Coordinates of C-alpha atoms in Angstrom, one line a residue:
X7 CA -15.2 -63.5 -41.8
X8 CA -13.7 -60.4 -43.5
X9 CA -13.9 -57.1 -41.7
X10 CA -16.4 -54.6 -43.1
X11 CA -14.6 -51.7 -44.8
X12 CA -15.8 -48.1 -44.9
X13 CA -15.6 -47.0 -48.5
X14 CA -17.0 -43.7 -49.7
X15 CA -14.4 -43.1 -52.4
X16 CA -13.9 -46.3 -54.4
X17 CA -11.3 -45.1 -56.8
X18 CA -9.9 -42.2 -58.8
X19 CA -9.2 -42.3 -62.5
X20 CA -6.7 -40.2 -64.3
X21 CA -8.1 -39.1 -67.7
X22 CA -5.0 -37.1 -68.7
X23 CA -3.4 -38.3 -71.9
X24 CA 0.4 -38.1 -71.5
X25 CA 2.3 -35.9 -74.0
X26 CA 6.0 -35.0 -74.6
X27 CA 5.1 -31.4 -73.9
X28 CA 3.7 -32.1 -70.4
X29 CA 4.8 -29.8 -67.6
X30 CA 4.2 -30.0 -63.8
X31 CA 2.3 -31.9 -62.5
X32 CA 1.7 -34.0 -65.6
X33 CA 5.4 -34.7 -66.1
X34 CA 5.7 -36.4 -62.7
X35 CA 6.1 -40.2 -63.2
X36 CA 3.5 -41.0 -60.6
X37 CA 1.0 -38.9 -62.6
X38 CA 2.1 -40.0 -66.1
X39 CA 1.7 -43.7 -65.2
X40 CA -1.4 -43.5 -63.0
X41 CA -4.5 -44.9 -64.6
X42 CA -6.8 -45.9 -61.8
X43 CA -6.1 -46.0 -58.0
X44 CA -8.6 -48.1 -56.1
X45 CA -9.5 -47.8 -52.5
X46 CA -10.6 -51.1 -50.9
X47 CA -9.8 -50.5 -47.3
X48 CA -11.0 -48.1 -44.6
X49 CA -7.4 -46.9 -44.3
X50 CA -5.2 -46.3 -47.3
X51 CA -1.6 -45.0 -47.2
X52 CA 0.1 -43.4 -50.2
X53 CA 3.9 -43.1 -49.4
X54 CA 7.0 -42.2 -51.2
X55 CA 10.3 -40.3 -51.0
X56 CA 10.3 -36.5 -51.2
X57 CA 9.5 -35.3 -54.7
X58 CA 7.7 -38.5 -55.7
X59 CA 4.4 -36.6 -56.2
X60 CA 2.4 -38.2 -53.4
X61 CA 1.4 -34.8 -51.8
X62 CA 0.5 -33.5 -55.3
X63 CA -1.8 -36.5 -55.8
X64 CA -3.4 -36.1 -52.3
X65 CA -4.0 -32.4 -52.9
X66 CA -5.7 -33.2 -56.3
X67 CA -7.9 -35.8 -54.7
X68 CA -8.9 -33.4 -52.0
X69 CA -9.8 -30.6 -54.4
X70 CA -11.7 -33.1 -56.6
X71 CA -13.9 -33.9 -53.6
X72 CA -14.6 -30.2 -53.1
X73 CA -12.1 -29.6 -50.2
X74 CA -10.0 -26.5 -49.8
X75 CA -6.5 -26.8 -51.4
X76 CA -4.7 -25.4 -48.3
X77 CA -6.7 -27.7 -45.9
X78 CA -10.0 -27.7 -44.2
X79 CA -13.6 -28.8 -45.1
X80 CA -15.8 -27.9 -48.0
X81 CA -16.9 -24.8 -46.0
X82 CA -13.3 -23.4 -46.1
X83 CA -12.9 -21.1 -49.1
X84 CA -9.8 -19.0 -48.1
X85 CA -6.8 -18.8 -50.4
X86 CA -3.5 -17.6 -49.0
X87 CA -1.7 -18.3 -52.3
X88 CA -2.7 -20.2 -55.4
X89 CA -0.2 -23.0 -55.5
X90 CA -2.2 -26.0 -56.2
X91 CA -1.8 -27.9 -59.5
X92 CA -4.3 -28.5 -62.3
X93 CA -4.2 -32.3 -61.7
X94 CA -7.6 -32.4 -60.1
X95 CA -9.1 -31.2 -63.4
X96 CA -8.0 -34.5 -65.0
X97 CA -9.1 -36.8 -62.3
X98 CA -12.5 -38.5 -61.9
X99 CA -13.9 -39.9 -58.6
X100 CA -15.6 -43.2 -58.5
X101 CA -17.9 -42.9 -55.5
X102 CA -19.7 -45.6 -53.5
X103 CA -23.5 -45.4 -53.0
X104 CA -22.8 -44.5 -49.3
X105 CA -22.6 -40.8 -48.3
X106 CA -20.4 -39.4 -45.6
X107 CA -21.3 -36.7 -43.1
X108 CA -18.0 -35.0 -42.8
X109 CA -14.9 -34.4 -44.9
X110 CA -11.6 -32.7 -44.1
X111 CA -8.2 -32.3 -45.8
X112 CA -5.3 -31.9 -43.4
X113 CA -1.9 -30.8 -44.8
X114 CA 0.8 -30.1 -42.3
X115 CA 2.5 -27.4 -44.3
X116 CA -0.5 -25.1 -44.4
X117 CA -2.2 -25.9 -41.1
X118 CA -1.2 -22.4 -39.8
X119 CA -3.5 -20.9 -42.5
X120 CA -6.4 -23.2 -41.4
X121 CA -5.9 -22.2 -37.8
X122 CA -6.0 -18.6 -38.8
X123 CA -9.2 -19.1 -40.7
X124 CA -10.8 -20.9 -37.7
X125 CA -10.0 -17.9 -35.6
X126 CA -11.4 -15.5 -38.2
X127 CA -14.7 -17.3 -38.4
X128 CA -14.9 -17.8 -34.6
X129 CA -14.8 -14.0 -34.2
X130 CA -18.3 -14.0 -35.6
X131 CA -19.5 -17.4 -34.5
X132 CA -17.9 -18.9 -31.4
X133 CA -19.4 -22.3 -32.3
X134 CA -16.6 -22.7 -34.8
X135 CA -14.0 -22.6 -32.1
X136 CA -16.0 -25.0 -30.0
X137 CA -15.7 -27.5 -32.8
X138 CA -11.9 -27.5 -32.3
X139 CA -11.9 -27.9 -28.5
X140 CA -12.8 -24.4 -27.4
X141 CA -9.3 -23.0 -27.5
X142 CA -7.7 -21.1 -30.4
X143 CA -5.4 -23.4 -32.3
X144 CA -2.8 -20.6 -32.3
X145 CA -2.8 -20.6 -28.5
X146 CA -1.6 -24.2 -28.4
X147 CA 1.7 -25.8 -29.4
X148 CA 1.9 -27.1 -33.0
X149 CA 1.4 -30.7 -31.9
X150 CA -1.4 -29.8 -29.4
X151 CA -3.3 -28.0 -32.2
X152 CA -2.9 -31.0 -34.4
X153 CA -4.3 -33.3 -31.7
X154 CA -7.1 -30.8 -31.0
X155 CA -8.2 -31.0 -34.6
X156 CA -8.1 -34.8 -34.7
X157 CA -9.9 -35.4 -31.4
X158 CA -12.6 -32.7 -31.6
X159 CA -13.3 -31.7 -35.2
X160 CA -13.1 -35.0 -37.1
X161 CA -16.2 -36.9 -36.2
X162 CA -17.9 -40.2 -37.2
X163 CA -18.6 -41.3 -40.7
X164 CA -16.2 -39.0 -42.4
X165 CA -13.8 -39.0 -45.4
X166 CA -10.5 -37.7 -44.2
X167 CA -7.3 -37.0 -46.1
X168 CA -4.0 -36.4 -44.3
X169 CA -0.8 -35.2 -45.7
X170 CA 2.1 -35.9 -43.2
X171 CA 0.1 -35.6 -40.0
X172 CA 3.2 -36.6 -38.0
X173 CA 5.0 -33.3 -38.8
X174 CA 4.5 -31.8 -35.4
X175 CA 3.6 -34.9 -33.4
X176 CA 5.8 -36.5 -30.8
X177 CA 6.2 -40.3 -30.7
X178 CA 3.5 -40.5 -28.0
X179 CA 1.1 -38.3 -30.0
X180 CA 1.7 -40.4 -33.1
X181 CA 0.5 -43.3 -31.0
X182 CA -2.5 -41.3 -29.9
X183 CA -3.2 -40.5 -33.6
X184 CA -3.4 -44.3 -34.2
X185 CA -5.9 -44.6 -31.4
X186 CA -7.9 -41.8 -33.0
X187 CA -7.8 -43.6 -36.4
X188 CA -9.2 -46.7 -34.7
X189 CA -12.0 -44.7 -33.2
X190 CA -12.7 -43.0 -36.5
X191 CA -12.8 -46.3 -38.5
X192 CA -15.0 -47.9 -35.9
X193 CA -17.5 -45.1 -36.3
X194 CA -17.6 -45.5 -40.1
X195 CA -14.9 -43.3 -41.5
X196 CA -12.5 -43.7 -44.5
X197 CA -9.0 -42.4 -44.1
X198 CA -6.3 -41.7 -46.8
X199 CA -2.9 -40.8 -45.4
X200 CA 0.5 -39.8 -46.7
X201 CA 3.3 -40.2 -44.2
X202 CA 7.0 -40.7 -43.6
X203 CA 6.4 -42.1 -40.1
X204 CA 6.7 -45.9 -39.4
X205 CA 4.4 -45.3 -36.4
X206 CA 1.6 -43.6 -38.3
X207 CA 2.0 -46.2 -41.0
X208 CA 1.3 -49.1 -38.6
X209 CA -2.5 -49.1 -38.6
X210 CA -3.5 -52.8 -39.1
X211 CA -5.4 -54.1 -42.1
X212 CA -4.6 -51.0 -44.2
X213 CA -3.7 -50.8 -47.8
X214 CA -0.2 -49.3 -48.4
X215 CA 0.7 -47.9 -51.8
X216 CA 4.3 -46.9 -52.3
X217 CA 5.6 -44.8 -55.1
X218 CA 8.5 -46.7 -56.8
X219 CA 9.9 -45.9 -60.2
X220 CA 6.9 -43.7 -60.8
X221 CA 4.4 -46.4 -60.1
X222 CA 2.1 -46.9 -57.1
X223 CA 2.7 -50.5 -55.9
X224 CA 0.8 -52.2 -53.1
X225 CA 3.1 -53.4 -50.3
X226 CA 3.0 -54.7 -46.8
X227 CA 4.1 -52.9 -43.7
X228 CA 7.2 -55.1 -43.1
X229 CA 8.2 -54.7 -46.8
X230 CA 7.7 -50.9 -46.9
X231 CA 10.9 -48.9 -47.1
X232 CA 9.7 -46.6 -44.3
X233 CA 9.7 -49.5 -41.8
X234 CA 12.7 -51.2 -43.2
X235 CA 14.9 -48.1 -43.2
X236 CA 14.0 -47.1 -39.7
X237 CA 14.5 -50.6 -38.4
X238 CA 18.0 -50.7 -40.1
X239 CA 18.9 -47.4 -38.4
X240 CA 17.6 -48.3 -34.9
X241 CA 19.3 -51.8 -34.9
X242 CA 22.6 -50.5 -36.4
X243 CA 22.6 -46.9 -35.1
X244 CA 26.3 -46.8 -34.1
X245 CA 27.4 -48.3 -37.4
X246 CA 25.2 -46.0 -39.5
X247 CA 26.3 -42.8 -37.7
X248 CA 29.9 -43.8 -37.9
X249 CA 29.7 -44.3 -41.6
X250 CA 27.7 -41.1 -42.2
X251 CA 29.9 -38.8 -40.0
X252 CA 33.3 -40.3 -40.7
X253 CA 35.9 -38.0 -42.3

């Protein structure tokens, strides 16, 4: 019997019509060639090399769902700097009949701004801080603050989007993040993740889309370049280092 999947967001559709005059983000191959991206699993990964456009796509999906561009929930309305693209204006969400209780966009590069906003709100309402474990995120290490968010704020039956959650996580905390993912999925959540980590990528029965030649192709864990490249390095470390650092 197939495992029940938690699907709140069934797909996104790109309604932008490509043109020779397109500029960023519409000149990115991943955007130009994208028509429909379907979500059929509780956990979906969107991966690719730096500059492939995966973070731009995740940002647009988050904004499309009403989440703050710099990270946070629908109740976060702060803007440190307007840097998000206009891609979300050309996307359309295909939603399931189910509704989620909670939604959150986590992006590693601007998490500092989210932590600052949590502190600002907590000055007026301490319940905000309690939702993140009761301790200011700024009073913890970067990795500890990430884990405080994952384990305290992100509750059951949620739709969660993560852009490089491994950025400040040790190997052990990446494993703990996988455990959190299992708990979140078992409690009815849908998770969309962009990562460079072979550990974070290892959640079983997940859909993996990899940006290759400007197209998002479905792949398996063992065939994904993130796993293959790390395996090649670990099993041939001395040879790789010798080649890279030779005069």
